[in-house]
């Protein structure tokens, strides 16, 4: 269940929590929760989170959680994966001990990744190359699966979701999973796609992933190629686009060593979220996109 923007009082929103807590004892209880931040409301001191299920207690859903310490919201952004403790009392519930869950790539040697990043000069400590949430995303032009030029600027007024991939990626939980996430967005928002929502998949293997290859790859996802574009271009252009989102990649024999990023750009062309890793679900990504779709331009 995804809550729309604030349309009910805090009391009625809080009551939603208890609908899913049958047999709740009135003594204080605590539950570990993991989820994806959808929205931060500092004025009302709460966050909206798309939560994973708590087995035997609460199904996966998106809902608001008040916090007692406003400082815990300061480092959060839409798209941040977090863990926190849900404290449920007789008449209220709140989140505390909020911890940002950083993505750790368990399939790559961290020292090797760091070495490659140093050689490439793209360490995350270089803020000049990586955009922050709220900054305008510079325009770029790449070539799609039909050999048509696609510019980011042509989608102003729409929500744009971008993932980075290469068609030969052998790991099912890497490029395949991120592309599947976009495939699930296509299924979830069929009436919105193309009108208010556009999907872009950018290959960082342009030597192999020529338009014909990308067209075949798109067909495996039954992609609507009018609103889901598979993009390639000269390597320097791909690098320039990728690096502004902190998306690093390096050739390594027949494979590509690469980071994992899914980017959302708002209707005004600003970076709205930059999700790192693959630990969020397609449903959580969909909740985040839906939250942005219902926000006023």
PDB file of C-alpha atoms in Angstrom, residues 12-282:
ATOM      1  CA  UNK A  12      -5.455   8.798  11.002  1.00  0.00           C
ATOM      2  CA  UNK A  13      -2.122   7.968   9.362  1.00  0.00           C
ATOM      3  CA  UNK A  14      -0.846   6.504  12.590  1.00  0.00           C
ATOM      4  CA  UNK A  15      -3.997   4.424  12.832  1.00  0.00           C
ATOM      5  CA  UNK A  16      -2.992   2.721   9.587  1.00  0.00           C
ATOM      6  CA  UNK A  17      -0.076   1.152  11.410  1.00  0.00           C
ATOM      7  CA  UNK A  18      -2.282  -0.596  13.917  1.00  0.00           C
ATOM      8  CA  UNK A  19      -4.543  -2.049  11.232  1.00  0.00           C
ATOM      9  CA  UNK A  20      -1.754  -4.461  10.455  1.00  0.00           C
ATOM     10  CA  UNK A  21      -0.974  -5.346  14.071  1.00  0.00           C
ATOM     11  CA  UNK A  22      -3.649  -7.802  15.217  1.00  0.00           C
ATOM     12  CA  UNK A  23      -3.368  -9.033  18.764  1.00  0.00           C
ATOM     13  CA  UNK A  24      -0.927  -6.276  19.674  1.00  0.00           C
ATOM     14  CA  UNK A  25      -0.088  -6.281  23.373  1.00  0.00           C
ATOM     15  CA  UNK A  26      -0.131  -2.843  24.916  1.00  0.00           C
ATOM     16  CA  UNK A  27       3.345  -3.136  26.378  1.00  0.00           C
ATOM     17  CA  UNK A  28       6.019  -1.413  24.358  1.00  0.00           C
ATOM     18  CA  UNK A  29       7.393  -3.567  21.565  1.00  0.00           C
ATOM     19  CA  UNK A  30      10.360  -3.117  19.235  1.00  0.00           C
ATOM     20  CA  UNK A  31      10.845  -4.491  15.729  1.00  0.00           C
ATOM     21  CA  UNK A  32      13.790  -4.259  13.313  1.00  0.00           C
ATOM     22  CA  UNK A  33      12.773  -2.750   9.979  1.00  0.00           C
ATOM     23  CA  UNK A  34      14.597  -2.395   6.668  1.00  0.00           C
ATOM     24  CA  UNK A  35      13.335  -0.226   3.850  1.00  0.00           C
ATOM     25  CA  UNK A  36      13.795   2.393   1.158  1.00  0.00           C
ATOM     26  CA  UNK A  37      13.196   6.062   1.971  1.00  0.00           C
ATOM     27  CA  UNK A  38      10.522   7.580  -0.270  1.00  0.00           C
ATOM     28  CA  UNK A  39      10.035  11.013   1.257  1.00  0.00           C
ATOM     29  CA  UNK A  40      11.317  13.156   4.113  1.00  0.00           C
ATOM     30  CA  UNK A  41       8.994  15.596   5.902  1.00  0.00           C
ATOM     31  CA  UNK A  42      11.173  17.572   8.293  1.00  0.00           C
ATOM     32  CA  UNK A  43       8.364  19.971   9.215  1.00  0.00           C
ATOM     33  CA  UNK A  44       6.162  17.134  10.517  1.00  0.00           C
ATOM     34  CA  UNK A  45       9.230  15.174  11.663  1.00  0.00           C
ATOM     35  CA  UNK A  46       8.479  11.976   9.790  1.00  0.00           C
ATOM     36  CA  UNK A  47       9.701   9.845   6.905  1.00  0.00           C
ATOM     37  CA  UNK A  48       7.784   7.737   4.392  1.00  0.00           C
ATOM     38  CA  UNK A  49       9.464   4.368   3.864  1.00  0.00           C
ATOM     39  CA  UNK A  50       8.763   1.411   1.592  1.00  0.00           C
ATOM     40  CA  UNK A  51       9.404  -1.384   4.071  1.00  0.00           C
ATOM     41  CA  UNK A  52      10.261  -4.989   3.630  1.00  0.00           C
ATOM     42  CA  UNK A  53       7.976  -7.390   5.468  1.00  0.00           C
ATOM     43  CA  UNK A  54       8.418  -8.214   9.140  1.00  0.00           C
ATOM     44  CA  UNK A  55       7.700 -11.964   9.143  1.00  0.00           C
ATOM     45  CA  UNK A  56       4.623 -12.799  11.158  1.00  0.00           C
ATOM     46  CA  UNK A  57       4.018  -9.167  11.998  1.00  0.00           C
ATOM     47  CA  UNK A  58       3.633  -6.778   9.069  1.00  0.00           C
ATOM     48  CA  UNK A  59       3.524  -7.245   5.314  1.00  0.00           C
ATOM     49  CA  UNK A  60       5.708  -5.223   2.962  1.00  0.00           C
ATOM     50  CA  UNK A  61       4.208  -1.782   2.411  1.00  0.00           C
ATOM     51  CA  UNK A  62       4.925   1.938   2.144  1.00  0.00           C
ATOM     52  CA  UNK A  63       3.889   4.104   5.065  1.00  0.00           C
ATOM     53  CA  UNK A  64       4.917   7.106   7.203  1.00  0.00           C
ATOM     54  CA  UNK A  65       6.953   6.767  10.373  1.00  0.00           C
ATOM     55  CA  UNK A  66       7.296   9.629  12.871  1.00  0.00           C
ATOM     56  CA  UNK A  67      10.656  10.174  14.539  1.00  0.00           C
ATOM     57  CA  UNK A  68      11.305  11.827  17.890  1.00  0.00           C
ATOM     58  CA  UNK A  69      14.786  13.057  17.075  1.00  0.00           C
ATOM     59  CA  UNK A  70      14.683  15.305  13.997  1.00  0.00           C
ATOM     60  CA  UNK A  71      18.461  14.986  13.634  1.00  0.00           C
ATOM     61  CA  UNK A  72      17.975  11.406  12.462  1.00  0.00           C
ATOM     62  CA  UNK A  73      16.359  12.726   9.280  1.00  0.00           C
ATOM     63  CA  UNK A  74      19.179  15.067   8.299  1.00  0.00           C
ATOM     64  CA  UNK A  75      21.294  12.584   6.322  1.00  0.00           C
ATOM     65  CA  UNK A  76      18.357  10.839   4.623  1.00  0.00           C
ATOM     66  CA  UNK A  77      17.363  11.319   1.007  1.00  0.00           C
ATOM     67  CA  UNK A  78      14.780   9.650  -1.244  1.00  0.00           C
ATOM     68  CA  UNK A  79      16.298   6.397  -2.408  1.00  0.00           C
ATOM     69  CA  UNK A  80      18.353   5.783   0.737  1.00  0.00           C
ATOM     70  CA  UNK A  81      18.272   2.228   2.078  1.00  0.00           C
ATOM     71  CA  UNK A  82      17.929   2.286   5.859  1.00  0.00           C
ATOM     72  CA  UNK A  83      17.497   0.067   8.893  1.00  0.00           C
ATOM     73  CA  UNK A  84      15.712   1.278  12.007  1.00  0.00           C
ATOM     74  CA  UNK A  85      13.860   0.176  15.113  1.00  0.00           C
ATOM     75  CA  UNK A  86      10.077   0.494  15.134  1.00  0.00           C
ATOM     76  CA  UNK A  87       8.905   1.197  18.676  1.00  0.00           C
ATOM     77  CA  UNK A  88       5.198   0.519  19.240  1.00  0.00           C
ATOM     78  CA  UNK A  89       3.544   1.794  22.422  1.00  0.00           C
ATOM     79  CA  UNK A  90      -0.111   1.697  23.478  1.00  0.00           C
ATOM     80  CA  UNK A  91      -1.102   4.929  21.737  1.00  0.00           C
ATOM     81  CA  UNK A  92       1.743   5.697  19.368  1.00  0.00           C
ATOM     82  CA  UNK A  93       4.579   4.319  17.279  1.00  0.00           C
ATOM     83  CA  UNK A  94       7.826   5.875  16.115  1.00  0.00           C
ATOM     84  CA  UNK A  95      11.120   5.045  14.407  1.00  0.00           C
ATOM     85  CA  UNK A  96      14.461   5.370  16.131  1.00  0.00           C
ATOM     86  CA  UNK A  97      18.098   4.301  15.704  1.00  0.00           C
ATOM     87  CA  UNK A  98      17.960   5.004  11.974  1.00  0.00           C
ATOM     88  CA  UNK A  99      21.032   3.670  10.187  1.00  0.00           C
ATOM     89  CA  UNK A 100      21.884   4.184   6.521  1.00  0.00           C
ATOM     90  CA  UNK A 101      22.568   0.840   4.884  1.00  0.00           C
ATOM     91  CA  UNK A 102      25.495   1.306   2.511  1.00  0.00           C
ATOM     92  CA  UNK A 103      25.796  -1.030  -0.437  1.00  0.00           C
ATOM     93  CA  UNK A 104      28.661  -3.502  -0.245  1.00  0.00           C
ATOM     94  CA  UNK A 105      29.672  -5.303  -3.405  1.00  0.00           C
ATOM     95  CA  UNK A 106      30.356  -8.826  -2.143  1.00  0.00           C
ATOM     96  CA  UNK A 107      31.273 -10.275  -5.546  1.00  0.00           C
ATOM     97  CA  UNK A 108      34.235  -7.985  -6.177  1.00  0.00           C
ATOM     98  CA  UNK A 109      37.437  -7.618  -4.207  1.00  0.00           C
ATOM     99  CA  UNK A 110      37.106  -4.209  -2.467  1.00  0.00           C
ATOM    100  CA  UNK A 111      40.849  -3.575  -2.797  1.00  0.00           C
ATOM    101  CA  UNK A 112      40.699  -4.260  -6.531  1.00  0.00           C
ATOM    102  CA  UNK A 113      37.766  -1.898  -6.947  1.00  0.00           C
ATOM    103  CA  UNK A 114      39.612   0.785  -4.997  1.00  0.00           C
ATOM    104  CA  UNK A 115      42.752   0.268  -7.103  1.00  0.00           C
ATOM    105  CA  UNK A 116      40.783   0.618 -10.321  1.00  0.00           C
ATOM    106  CA  UNK A 117      39.022   3.700  -9.000  1.00  0.00           C
ATOM    107  CA  UNK A 118      42.352   5.300  -8.122  1.00  0.00           C
ATOM    108  CA  UNK A 119      43.721   4.545 -11.570  1.00  0.00           C
ATOM    109  CA  UNK A 120      40.641   5.996 -13.181  1.00  0.00           C
ATOM    110  CA  UNK A 121      40.609   9.058 -10.932  1.00  0.00           C
ATOM    111  CA  UNK A 122      36.959   8.577 -10.009  1.00  0.00           C
ATOM    112  CA  UNK A 123      36.964   8.069  -6.254  1.00  0.00           C
ATOM    113  CA  UNK A 124      33.695   9.055  -4.594  1.00  0.00           C
ATOM    114  CA  UNK A 125      35.680  11.584  -2.556  1.00  0.00           C
ATOM    115  CA  UNK A 126      35.788  13.727  -5.704  1.00  0.00           C
ATOM    116  CA  UNK A 127      32.558  15.734  -5.276  1.00  0.00           C
ATOM    117  CA  UNK A 128      33.086  17.837  -8.407  1.00  0.00           C
ATOM    118  CA  UNK A 129      32.181  14.869 -10.639  1.00  0.00           C
ATOM    119  CA  UNK A 130      29.234  13.462  -8.753  1.00  0.00           C
ATOM    120  CA  UNK A 131      25.897  15.245  -8.665  1.00  0.00           C
ATOM    121  CA  UNK A 132      24.017  15.646  -5.409  1.00  0.00           C
ATOM    122  CA  UNK A 133      20.285  15.221  -4.978  1.00  0.00           C
ATOM    123  CA  UNK A 134      18.588  18.491  -5.929  1.00  0.00           C
ATOM    124  CA  UNK A 135      21.158  19.529  -8.535  1.00  0.00           C
ATOM    125  CA  UNK A 136      20.234  19.991 -12.180  1.00  0.00           C
ATOM    126  CA  UNK A 137      21.423  17.153 -14.388  1.00  0.00           C
ATOM    127  CA  UNK A 138      23.381  18.433 -17.407  1.00  0.00           C
ATOM    128  CA  UNK A 139      21.878  17.580 -20.754  1.00  0.00           C
ATOM    129  CA  UNK A 140      23.365  14.723 -22.725  1.00  0.00           C
ATOM    130  CA  UNK A 141      22.732  13.111 -26.103  1.00  0.00           C
ATOM    131  CA  UNK A 142      23.162   9.397 -26.845  1.00  0.00           C
ATOM    132  CA  UNK A 143      21.978   6.988 -29.536  1.00  0.00           C
ATOM    133  CA  UNK A 144      19.117   4.553 -28.959  1.00  0.00           C
ATOM    134  CA  UNK A 145      18.371   1.075 -30.295  1.00  0.00           C
ATOM    135  CA  UNK A 146      16.842   2.601 -33.457  1.00  0.00           C
ATOM    136  CA  UNK A 147      19.917   4.793 -34.097  1.00  0.00           C
ATOM    137  CA  UNK A 148      17.925   7.856 -33.115  1.00  0.00           C
ATOM    138  CA  UNK A 149      19.458  10.616 -31.014  1.00  0.00           C
ATOM    139  CA  UNK A 150      17.944  10.834 -27.552  1.00  0.00           C
ATOM    140  CA  UNK A 151      18.534  13.905 -25.401  1.00  0.00           C
ATOM    141  CA  UNK A 152      17.757  14.125 -21.706  1.00  0.00           C
ATOM    142  CA  UNK A 153      16.336  17.617 -22.260  1.00  0.00           C
ATOM    143  CA  UNK A 154      13.516  16.256 -24.411  1.00  0.00           C
ATOM    144  CA  UNK A 155      11.976  14.676 -21.305  1.00  0.00           C
ATOM    145  CA  UNK A 156      11.634  17.820 -19.176  1.00  0.00           C
ATOM    146  CA  UNK A 157       8.250  17.646 -17.470  1.00  0.00           C
ATOM    147  CA  UNK A 158       8.494  13.880 -17.024  1.00  0.00           C
ATOM    148  CA  UNK A 159      10.025  11.574 -14.422  1.00  0.00           C
ATOM    149  CA  UNK A 160      13.082   9.852 -15.901  1.00  0.00           C
ATOM    150  CA  UNK A 161      14.477   6.599 -14.476  1.00  0.00           C
ATOM    151  CA  UNK A 162      17.964   5.574 -15.611  1.00  0.00           C
ATOM    152  CA  UNK A 163      19.858   2.358 -15.077  1.00  0.00           C
ATOM    153  CA  UNK A 164      23.326   1.403 -16.296  1.00  0.00           C
ATOM    154  CA  UNK A 165      24.014  -2.022 -17.779  1.00  0.00           C
ATOM    155  CA  UNK A 166      25.781  -4.073 -20.395  1.00  0.00           C
ATOM    156  CA  UNK A 167      24.085  -6.861 -22.276  1.00  0.00           C
ATOM    157  CA  UNK A 168      26.792  -9.490 -21.654  1.00  0.00           C
ATOM    158  CA  UNK A 169      26.719  -9.148 -17.860  1.00  0.00           C
ATOM    159  CA  UNK A 170      26.828 -12.737 -16.498  1.00  0.00           C
ATOM    160  CA  UNK A 171      25.538 -12.027 -12.980  1.00  0.00           C
ATOM    161  CA  UNK A 172      21.748 -12.395 -12.591  1.00  0.00           C
ATOM    162  CA  UNK A 173      21.675 -10.054  -9.599  1.00  0.00           C
ATOM    163  CA  UNK A 174      23.576  -7.262 -11.350  1.00  0.00           C
ATOM    164  CA  UNK A 175      22.576  -5.795 -14.728  1.00  0.00           C
ATOM    165  CA  UNK A 176      19.799  -8.339 -15.164  1.00  0.00           C
ATOM    166  CA  UNK A 177      18.194  -7.410 -11.849  1.00  0.00           C
ATOM    167  CA  UNK A 178      18.403  -3.671 -12.496  1.00  0.00           C
ATOM    168  CA  UNK A 179      16.913  -4.111 -15.966  1.00  0.00           C
ATOM    169  CA  UNK A 180      14.200  -6.309 -14.490  1.00  0.00           C
ATOM    170  CA  UNK A 181      13.401  -3.489 -12.075  1.00  0.00           C
ATOM    171  CA  UNK A 182      12.685  -1.222 -15.047  1.00  0.00           C
ATOM    172  CA  UNK A 183      10.677  -4.004 -16.627  1.00  0.00           C
ATOM    173  CA  UNK A 184       8.536  -4.114 -13.504  1.00  0.00           C
ATOM    174  CA  UNK A 185       8.071  -0.333 -13.683  1.00  0.00           C
ATOM    175  CA  UNK A 186       6.804  -0.782 -17.239  1.00  0.00           C
ATOM    176  CA  UNK A 187       4.236  -3.307 -15.995  1.00  0.00           C
ATOM    177  CA  UNK A 188       3.225  -1.209 -12.979  1.00  0.00           C
ATOM    178  CA  UNK A 189       2.743   2.078 -14.821  1.00  0.00           C
ATOM    179  CA  UNK A 190       1.420   1.165 -18.291  1.00  0.00           C
ATOM    180  CA  UNK A 191      -0.862   4.224 -18.489  1.00  0.00           C
ATOM    181  CA  UNK A 192       1.863   6.577 -17.276  1.00  0.00           C
ATOM    182  CA  UNK A 193       4.797   5.346 -19.336  1.00  0.00           C
ATOM    183  CA  UNK A 194       5.651   7.778 -22.096  1.00  0.00           C
ATOM    184  CA  UNK A 195       3.301  10.461 -20.795  1.00  0.00           C
ATOM    185  CA  UNK A 196       4.777  11.152 -17.347  1.00  0.00           C
ATOM    186  CA  UNK A 197       7.453   8.468 -17.042  1.00  0.00           C
ATOM    187  CA  UNK A 198      10.421   7.563 -19.266  1.00  0.00           C
ATOM    188  CA  UNK A 199      12.934   4.736 -18.815  1.00  0.00           C
ATOM    189  CA  UNK A 200      16.540   4.909 -20.042  1.00  0.00           C
ATOM    190  CA  UNK A 201      19.013   2.010 -19.989  1.00  0.00           C
ATOM    191  CA  UNK A 202      22.555   3.176 -20.735  1.00  0.00           C
ATOM    192  CA  UNK A 203      25.151   0.594 -21.777  1.00  0.00           C
ATOM    193  CA  UNK A 204      28.704   1.164 -20.589  1.00  0.00           C
ATOM    194  CA  UNK A 205      29.987  -1.379 -23.157  1.00  0.00           C
ATOM    195  CA  UNK A 206      29.434   0.647 -26.346  1.00  0.00           C
ATOM    196  CA  UNK A 207      31.966  -1.342 -28.397  1.00  0.00           C
ATOM    197  CA  UNK A 208      29.784  -4.452 -28.194  1.00  0.00           C
ATOM    198  CA  UNK A 209      26.385  -2.948 -27.384  1.00  0.00           C
ATOM    199  CA  UNK A 210      25.607  -1.375 -30.721  1.00  0.00           C
ATOM    200  CA  UNK A 211      21.978  -0.378 -31.485  1.00  0.00           C
ATOM    201  CA  UNK A 212      21.089  -3.738 -33.031  1.00  0.00           C
ATOM    202  CA  UNK A 213      22.316  -5.563 -29.925  1.00  0.00           C
ATOM    203  CA  UNK A 214      20.380  -3.196 -27.682  1.00  0.00           C
ATOM    204  CA  UNK A 215      17.219  -3.684 -29.747  1.00  0.00           C
ATOM    205  CA  UNK A 216      17.484  -7.438 -29.235  1.00  0.00           C
ATOM    206  CA  UNK A 217      18.137  -6.933 -25.514  1.00  0.00           C
ATOM    207  CA  UNK A 218      15.086  -4.674 -25.238  1.00  0.00           C
ATOM    208  CA  UNK A 219      12.960  -7.343 -26.883  1.00  0.00           C
ATOM    209  CA  UNK A 220      13.773  -9.757 -24.051  1.00  0.00           C
ATOM    210  CA  UNK A 221      11.988  -7.341 -21.710  1.00  0.00           C
ATOM    211  CA  UNK A 222       9.094  -6.733 -24.113  1.00  0.00           C
ATOM    212  CA  UNK A 223      10.118  -3.097 -23.841  1.00  0.00           C
ATOM    213  CA  UNK A 224       7.921  -0.348 -25.229  1.00  0.00           C
ATOM    214  CA  UNK A 225      10.699   1.270 -27.227  1.00  0.00           C
ATOM    215  CA  UNK A 226       8.812   4.556 -27.504  1.00  0.00           C
ATOM    216  CA  UNK A 227       9.188   5.131 -23.781  1.00  0.00           C
ATOM    217  CA  UNK A 228      12.015   2.783 -22.760  1.00  0.00           C
ATOM    218  CA  UNK A 229      15.190   3.691 -24.643  1.00  0.00           C
ATOM    219  CA  UNK A 230      18.365   1.580 -24.688  1.00  0.00           C
ATOM    220  CA  UNK A 231      21.282   3.932 -25.210  1.00  0.00           C
ATOM    221  CA  UNK A 232      24.840   3.756 -26.442  1.00  0.00           C
ATOM    222  CA  UNK A 233      27.384   6.212 -27.800  1.00  0.00           C
ATOM    223  CA  UNK A 234      31.096   7.079 -27.873  1.00  0.00           C
ATOM    224  CA  UNK A 235      32.880   5.821 -24.771  1.00  0.00           C
ATOM    225  CA  UNK A 236      33.904   9.328 -23.580  1.00  0.00           C
ATOM    226  CA  UNK A 237      30.242  10.398 -23.689  1.00  0.00           C
ATOM    227  CA  UNK A 238      29.165   7.303 -21.742  1.00  0.00           C
ATOM    228  CA  UNK A 239      31.885   7.946 -19.167  1.00  0.00           C
ATOM    229  CA  UNK A 240      30.878  11.579 -18.777  1.00  0.00           C
ATOM    230  CA  UNK A 241      27.233  10.691 -18.171  1.00  0.00           C
ATOM    231  CA  UNK A 242      28.040   7.786 -15.867  1.00  0.00           C
ATOM    232  CA  UNK A 243      30.581   9.545 -13.691  1.00  0.00           C
ATOM    233  CA  UNK A 244      28.269  12.413 -12.805  1.00  0.00           C
ATOM    234  CA  UNK A 245      26.135   9.824 -10.968  1.00  0.00           C
ATOM    235  CA  UNK A 246      29.127   8.075  -9.360  1.00  0.00           C
ATOM    236  CA  UNK A 247      28.713   5.167 -11.775  1.00  0.00           C
ATOM    237  CA  UNK A 248      32.196   3.728 -12.349  1.00  0.00           C
ATOM    238  CA  UNK A 249      33.162   0.871 -14.659  1.00  0.00           C
ATOM    239  CA  UNK A 250      36.355  -0.715 -15.952  1.00  0.00           C
ATOM    240  CA  UNK A 251      37.113  -3.390 -18.573  1.00  0.00           C
ATOM    241  CA  UNK A 252      38.519  -6.514 -16.918  1.00  0.00           C
ATOM    242  CA  UNK A 253      39.412  -9.210 -19.462  1.00  0.00           C
ATOM    243  CA  UNK A 254      36.096 -10.319 -21.057  1.00  0.00           C
ATOM    244  CA  UNK A 255      33.977  -8.792 -18.291  1.00  0.00           C
ATOM    245  CA  UNK A 256      33.261  -5.343 -16.913  1.00  0.00           C
ATOM    246  CA  UNK A 257      33.916  -4.439 -13.296  1.00  0.00           C
ATOM    247  CA  UNK A 258      31.244  -1.920 -12.472  1.00  0.00           C
ATOM    248  CA  UNK A 259      29.214  -0.155  -9.830  1.00  0.00           C
ATOM    249  CA  UNK A 260      25.428  -0.370  -9.613  1.00  0.00           C
ATOM    250  CA  UNK A 261      23.297   2.769  -9.806  1.00  0.00           C
ATOM    251  CA  UNK A 262      19.673   3.516 -10.585  1.00  0.00           C
ATOM    252  CA  UNK A 263      18.933   7.204 -11.044  1.00  0.00           C
ATOM    253  CA  UNK A 264      15.671   9.139 -10.913  1.00  0.00           C
ATOM    254  CA  UNK A 265      15.405  12.646 -12.391  1.00  0.00           C
ATOM    255  CA  UNK A 266      12.401  14.799 -11.538  1.00  0.00           C
ATOM    256  CA  UNK A 267      10.157  16.803 -13.860  1.00  0.00           C
ATOM    257  CA  UNK A 268      12.365  19.888 -13.590  1.00  0.00           C
ATOM    258  CA  UNK A 269      15.492  18.014 -14.626  1.00  0.00           C
ATOM    259  CA  UNK A 270      16.928  17.763 -11.111  1.00  0.00           C
ATOM    260  CA  UNK A 271      18.461  14.662  -9.574  1.00  0.00           C
ATOM    261  CA  UNK A 272      15.742  13.259  -7.301  1.00  0.00           C
ATOM    262  CA  UNK A 273      17.373  10.006  -6.194  1.00  0.00           C
ATOM    263  CA  UNK A 274      20.511   7.987  -6.834  1.00  0.00           C
ATOM    264  CA  UNK A 275      20.069   4.418  -5.631  1.00  0.00           C
ATOM    265  CA  UNK A 276      23.320   2.524  -5.235  1.00  0.00           C
ATOM    266  CA  UNK A 277      23.426  -1.254  -5.308  1.00  0.00           C
ATOM    267  CA  UNK A 278      20.839  -3.935  -5.887  1.00  0.00           C
ATOM    268  CA  UNK A 279      19.362  -4.567  -2.448  1.00  0.00           C
ATOM    269  CA  UNK A 280      16.121  -2.678  -3.034  1.00  0.00           C
ATOM    270  CA  UNK A 281      13.217  -4.502  -4.652  1.00  0.00           C
ATOM    271  CA  UNK A 282      11.373  -3.630  -7.830  1.00  0.00           C
TER     272      UNK A 282
END
